[in-house]
mmCIF file of C-alpha atoms in Angstrom:
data_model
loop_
_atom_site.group_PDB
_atom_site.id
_atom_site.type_symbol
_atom_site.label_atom_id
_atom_site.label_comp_id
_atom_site.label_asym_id
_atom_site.label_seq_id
_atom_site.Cartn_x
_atom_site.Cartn_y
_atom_site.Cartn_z
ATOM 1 C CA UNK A 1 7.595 12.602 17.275
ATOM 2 C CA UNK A 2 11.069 14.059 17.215
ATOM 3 C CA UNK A 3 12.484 15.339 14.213
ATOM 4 C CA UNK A 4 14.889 12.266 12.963
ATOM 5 C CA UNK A 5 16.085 9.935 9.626
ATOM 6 C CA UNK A 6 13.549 7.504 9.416
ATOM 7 C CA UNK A 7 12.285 4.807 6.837
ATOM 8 C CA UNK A 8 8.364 5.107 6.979
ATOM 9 C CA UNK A 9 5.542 3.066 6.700
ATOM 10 C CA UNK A 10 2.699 5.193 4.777
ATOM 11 C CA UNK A 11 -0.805 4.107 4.314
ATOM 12 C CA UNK A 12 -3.906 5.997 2.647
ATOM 13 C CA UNK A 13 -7.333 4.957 2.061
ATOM 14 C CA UNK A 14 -6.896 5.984 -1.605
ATOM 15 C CA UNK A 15 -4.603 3.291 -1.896
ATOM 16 C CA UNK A 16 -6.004 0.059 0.496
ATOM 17 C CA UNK A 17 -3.643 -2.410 -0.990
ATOM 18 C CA UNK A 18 -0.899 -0.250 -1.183
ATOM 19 C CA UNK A 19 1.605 0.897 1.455
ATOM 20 C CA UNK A 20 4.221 3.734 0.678
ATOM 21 C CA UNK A 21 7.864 2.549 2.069
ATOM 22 C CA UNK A 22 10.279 5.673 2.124
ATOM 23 C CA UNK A 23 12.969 7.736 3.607
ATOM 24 C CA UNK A 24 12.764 10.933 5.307
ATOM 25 C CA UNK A 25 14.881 13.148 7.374
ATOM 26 C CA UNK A 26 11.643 15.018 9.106
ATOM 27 C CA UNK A 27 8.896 12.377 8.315
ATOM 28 C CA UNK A 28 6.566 15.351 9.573
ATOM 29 C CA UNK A 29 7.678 17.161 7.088
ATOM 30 C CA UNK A 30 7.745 14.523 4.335
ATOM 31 C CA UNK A 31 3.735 13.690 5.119
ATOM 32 C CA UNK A 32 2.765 17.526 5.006
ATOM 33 C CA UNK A 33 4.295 17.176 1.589
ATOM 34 C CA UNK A 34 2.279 14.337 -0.190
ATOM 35 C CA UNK A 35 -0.473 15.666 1.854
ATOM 36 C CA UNK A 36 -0.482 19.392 -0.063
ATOM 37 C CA UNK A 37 -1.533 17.036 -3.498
ATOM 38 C CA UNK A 38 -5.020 17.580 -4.413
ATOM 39 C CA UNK A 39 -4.782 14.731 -6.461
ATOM 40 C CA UNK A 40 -5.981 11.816 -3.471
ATOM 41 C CA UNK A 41 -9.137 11.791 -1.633
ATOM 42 C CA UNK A 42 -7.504 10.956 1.460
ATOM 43 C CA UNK A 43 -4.406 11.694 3.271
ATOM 44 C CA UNK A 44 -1.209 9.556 4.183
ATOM 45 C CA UNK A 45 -0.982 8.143 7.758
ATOM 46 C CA UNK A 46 1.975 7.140 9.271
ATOM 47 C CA UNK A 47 1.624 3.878 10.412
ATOM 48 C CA UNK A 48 5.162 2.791 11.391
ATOM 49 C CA UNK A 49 8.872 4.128 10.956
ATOM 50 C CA UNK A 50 12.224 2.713 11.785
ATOM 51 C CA UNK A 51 15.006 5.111 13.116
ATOM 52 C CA UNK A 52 18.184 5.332 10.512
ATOM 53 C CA UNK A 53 21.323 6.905 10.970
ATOM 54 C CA UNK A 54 22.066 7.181 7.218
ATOM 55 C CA UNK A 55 20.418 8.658 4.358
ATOM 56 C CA UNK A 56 18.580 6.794 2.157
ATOM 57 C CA UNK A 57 18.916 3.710 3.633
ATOM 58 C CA UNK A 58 14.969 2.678 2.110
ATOM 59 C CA UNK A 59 17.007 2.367 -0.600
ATOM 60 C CA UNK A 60 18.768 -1.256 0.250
ATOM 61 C CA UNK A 61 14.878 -1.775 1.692
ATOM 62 C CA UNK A 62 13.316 -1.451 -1.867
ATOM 63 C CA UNK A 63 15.980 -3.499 -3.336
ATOM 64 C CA UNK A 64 15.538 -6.417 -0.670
ATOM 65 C CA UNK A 65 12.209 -6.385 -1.526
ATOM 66 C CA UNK A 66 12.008 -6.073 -5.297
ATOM 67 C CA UNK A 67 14.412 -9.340 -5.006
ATOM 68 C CA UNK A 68 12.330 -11.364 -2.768
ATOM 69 C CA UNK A 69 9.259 -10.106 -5.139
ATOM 70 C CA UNK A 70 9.314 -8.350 -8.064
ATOM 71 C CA UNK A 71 5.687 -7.792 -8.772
ATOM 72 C CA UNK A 72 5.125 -5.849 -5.062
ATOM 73 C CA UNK A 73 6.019 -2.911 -6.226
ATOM 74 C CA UNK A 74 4.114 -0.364 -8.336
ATOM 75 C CA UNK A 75 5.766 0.146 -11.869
ATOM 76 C CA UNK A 76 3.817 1.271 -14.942
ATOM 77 C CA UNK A 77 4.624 2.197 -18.418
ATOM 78 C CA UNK A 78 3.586 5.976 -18.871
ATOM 79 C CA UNK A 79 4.627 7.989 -21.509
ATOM 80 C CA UNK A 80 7.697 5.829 -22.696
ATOM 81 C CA UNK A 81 8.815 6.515 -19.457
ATOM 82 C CA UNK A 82 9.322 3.263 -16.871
ATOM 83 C CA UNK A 83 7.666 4.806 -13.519
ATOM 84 C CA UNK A 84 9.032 2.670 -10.389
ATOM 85 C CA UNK A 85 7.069 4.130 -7.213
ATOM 86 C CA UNK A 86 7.665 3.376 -3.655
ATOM 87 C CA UNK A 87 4.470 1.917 -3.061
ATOM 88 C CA UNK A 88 3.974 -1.969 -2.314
ATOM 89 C CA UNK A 89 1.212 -3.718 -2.703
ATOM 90 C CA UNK A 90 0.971 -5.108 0.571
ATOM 91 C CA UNK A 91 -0.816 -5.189 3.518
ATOM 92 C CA UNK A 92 0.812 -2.203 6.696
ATOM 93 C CA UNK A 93 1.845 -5.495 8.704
ATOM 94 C CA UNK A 94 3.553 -7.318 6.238
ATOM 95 C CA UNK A 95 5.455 -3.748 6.150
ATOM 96 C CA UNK A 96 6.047 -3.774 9.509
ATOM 97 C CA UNK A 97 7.228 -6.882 9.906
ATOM 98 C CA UNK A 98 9.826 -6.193 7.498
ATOM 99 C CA UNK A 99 10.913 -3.390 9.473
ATOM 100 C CA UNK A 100 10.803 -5.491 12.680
ATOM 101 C CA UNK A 101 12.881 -8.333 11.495
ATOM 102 C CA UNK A 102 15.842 -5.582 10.414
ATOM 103 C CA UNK A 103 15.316 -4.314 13.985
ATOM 104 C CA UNK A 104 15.765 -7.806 15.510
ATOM 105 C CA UNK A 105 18.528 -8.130 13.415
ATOM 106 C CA UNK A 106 20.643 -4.966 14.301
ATOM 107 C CA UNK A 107 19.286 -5.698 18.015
ATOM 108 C CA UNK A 108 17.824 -1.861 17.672
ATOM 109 C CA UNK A 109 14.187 -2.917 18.160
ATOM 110 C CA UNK A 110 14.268 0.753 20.315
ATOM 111 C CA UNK A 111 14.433 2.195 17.290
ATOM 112 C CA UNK A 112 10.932 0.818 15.499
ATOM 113 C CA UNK A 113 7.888 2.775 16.574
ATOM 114 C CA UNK A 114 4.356 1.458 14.968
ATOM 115 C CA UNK A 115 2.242 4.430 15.011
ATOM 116 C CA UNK A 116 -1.355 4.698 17.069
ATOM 117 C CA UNK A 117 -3.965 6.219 14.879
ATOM 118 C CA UNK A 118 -5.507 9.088 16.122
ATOM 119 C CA UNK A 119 -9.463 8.440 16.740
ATOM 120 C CA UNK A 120 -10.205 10.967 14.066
ATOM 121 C CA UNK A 121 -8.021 8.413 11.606
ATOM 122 C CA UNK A 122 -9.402 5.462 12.914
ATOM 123 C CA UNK A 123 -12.879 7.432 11.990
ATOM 124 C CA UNK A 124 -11.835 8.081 8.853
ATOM 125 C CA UNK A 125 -11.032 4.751 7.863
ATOM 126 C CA UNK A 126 -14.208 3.392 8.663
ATOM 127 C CA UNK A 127 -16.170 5.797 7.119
ATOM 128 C CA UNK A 128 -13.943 4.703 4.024
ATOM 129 C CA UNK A 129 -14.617 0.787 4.725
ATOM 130 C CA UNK A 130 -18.165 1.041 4.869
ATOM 131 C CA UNK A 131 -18.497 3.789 1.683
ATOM 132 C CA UNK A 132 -16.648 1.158 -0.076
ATOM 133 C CA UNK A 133 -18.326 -1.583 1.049
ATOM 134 C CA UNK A 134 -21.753 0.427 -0.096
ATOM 135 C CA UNK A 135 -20.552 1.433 -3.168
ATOM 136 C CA UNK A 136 -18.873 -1.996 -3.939
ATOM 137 C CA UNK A 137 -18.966 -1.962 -7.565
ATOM 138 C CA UNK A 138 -16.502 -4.850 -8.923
ATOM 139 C CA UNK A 139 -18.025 -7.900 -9.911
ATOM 140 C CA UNK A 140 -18.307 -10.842 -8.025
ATOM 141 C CA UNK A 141 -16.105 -13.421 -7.491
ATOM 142 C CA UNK A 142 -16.153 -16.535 -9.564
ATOM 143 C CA UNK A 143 -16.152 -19.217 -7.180
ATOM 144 C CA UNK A 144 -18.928 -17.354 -5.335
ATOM 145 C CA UNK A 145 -20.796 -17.309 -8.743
ATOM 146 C CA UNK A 146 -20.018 -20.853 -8.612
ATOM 147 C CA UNK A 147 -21.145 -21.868 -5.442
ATOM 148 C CA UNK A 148 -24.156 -19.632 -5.421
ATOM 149 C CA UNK A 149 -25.436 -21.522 -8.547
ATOM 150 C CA UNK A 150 -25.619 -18.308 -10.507
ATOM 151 C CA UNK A 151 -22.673 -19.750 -12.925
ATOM 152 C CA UNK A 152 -23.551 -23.115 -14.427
ATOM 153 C CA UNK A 153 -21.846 -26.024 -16.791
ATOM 154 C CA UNK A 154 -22.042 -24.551 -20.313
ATOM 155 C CA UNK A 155 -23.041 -20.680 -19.242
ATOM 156 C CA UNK A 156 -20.799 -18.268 -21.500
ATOM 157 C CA UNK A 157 -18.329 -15.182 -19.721
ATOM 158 C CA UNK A 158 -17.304 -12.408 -21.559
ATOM 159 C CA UNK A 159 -15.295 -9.597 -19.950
ATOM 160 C CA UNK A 160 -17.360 -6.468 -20.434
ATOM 161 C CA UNK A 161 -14.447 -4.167 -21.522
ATOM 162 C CA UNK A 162 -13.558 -6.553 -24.363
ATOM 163 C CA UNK A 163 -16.719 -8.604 -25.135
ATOM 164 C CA UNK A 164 -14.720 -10.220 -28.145
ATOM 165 C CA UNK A 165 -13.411 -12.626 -25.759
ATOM 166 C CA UNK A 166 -15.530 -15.064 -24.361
ATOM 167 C CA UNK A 167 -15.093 -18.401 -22.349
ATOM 168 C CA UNK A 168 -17.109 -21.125 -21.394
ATOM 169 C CA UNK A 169 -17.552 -22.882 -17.884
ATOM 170 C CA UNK A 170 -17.288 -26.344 -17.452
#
């Protein structure tokens, strides 16, 4: 990819409902960089960009966004301190399509790339998928419960990290 301004499209099995929606002058460079963090299993794949010819122009993205929906973005309370992240909790193609509808927009589709993972990425992920799906520890699903019998009329919940509160099915 040659080296130019870009808003990005990031993804990272570490983060499946998440995508990362930035700015970069060398989006090379940029992934290298969250990619040096020993902090995340995996590493961040670029899964689309749109070509910019000003800085910071994710900028107007996030705010779009944030207006449309509020709650998409990631922003936690942490030390008295408001955090505001650029990750999204949504899927890579709702992303995209974002991106895509600026490009129809401007009429610079040309300037929208969606990335092809590499076979060793695509590997990746499915090792990830099917780890996950082994190691699937959250709870079922209510409705399943409820259409599995297992959850009958009168049976008591209680959420295990505060069994204090408990409700009843009707």
């Amino acid at each position: 990819m040659e080296q130019q301004s870009v808003i990005y499209i990031l993804t990272n099995p570490s983060f499946p409902d998440y995508v990362k929606i930035g700015y970069a002058d060398d989006v090379e460079k940029r992934l290298k960089e969250l990619n040096r963090s020993e902090c995340i299993p995996f590493a961040f794949r670029i899964y689309a960009y749109y070509k910019v010819p000003r800085r910071l122009t994710d900028m107007k993205l996030h705010q779009m966004i944030d207006k449309l929906n509020p709650h998409l973005r990631s922003i936690e309370e942490f030390d008295g301190k408001t955090r505001k992240r650029e990750f999204y909790n949504m899927t890579p193609a709702d992303a995209y399509s974002i991106l895509e509808t600026i490009a129809q927009i401007n009429g610079l589709e040309e300037n929208l790339v969606l990335v092809e993972p590499s076979s060793r990425q695509i590997k990746d992920e499915e090792a990830e998928e099917i780890r996950m799906k082994k190691n699937h520890t959250s709870l079922p699903k209510l409705d399943w419960m409820i259409e599995q019998d297992i959850l009958k009329a009168g049976d008591k919940i209680c959420v295990i990290s505060n069994p204090n509160e408990v409700a009843h099915y009707c």
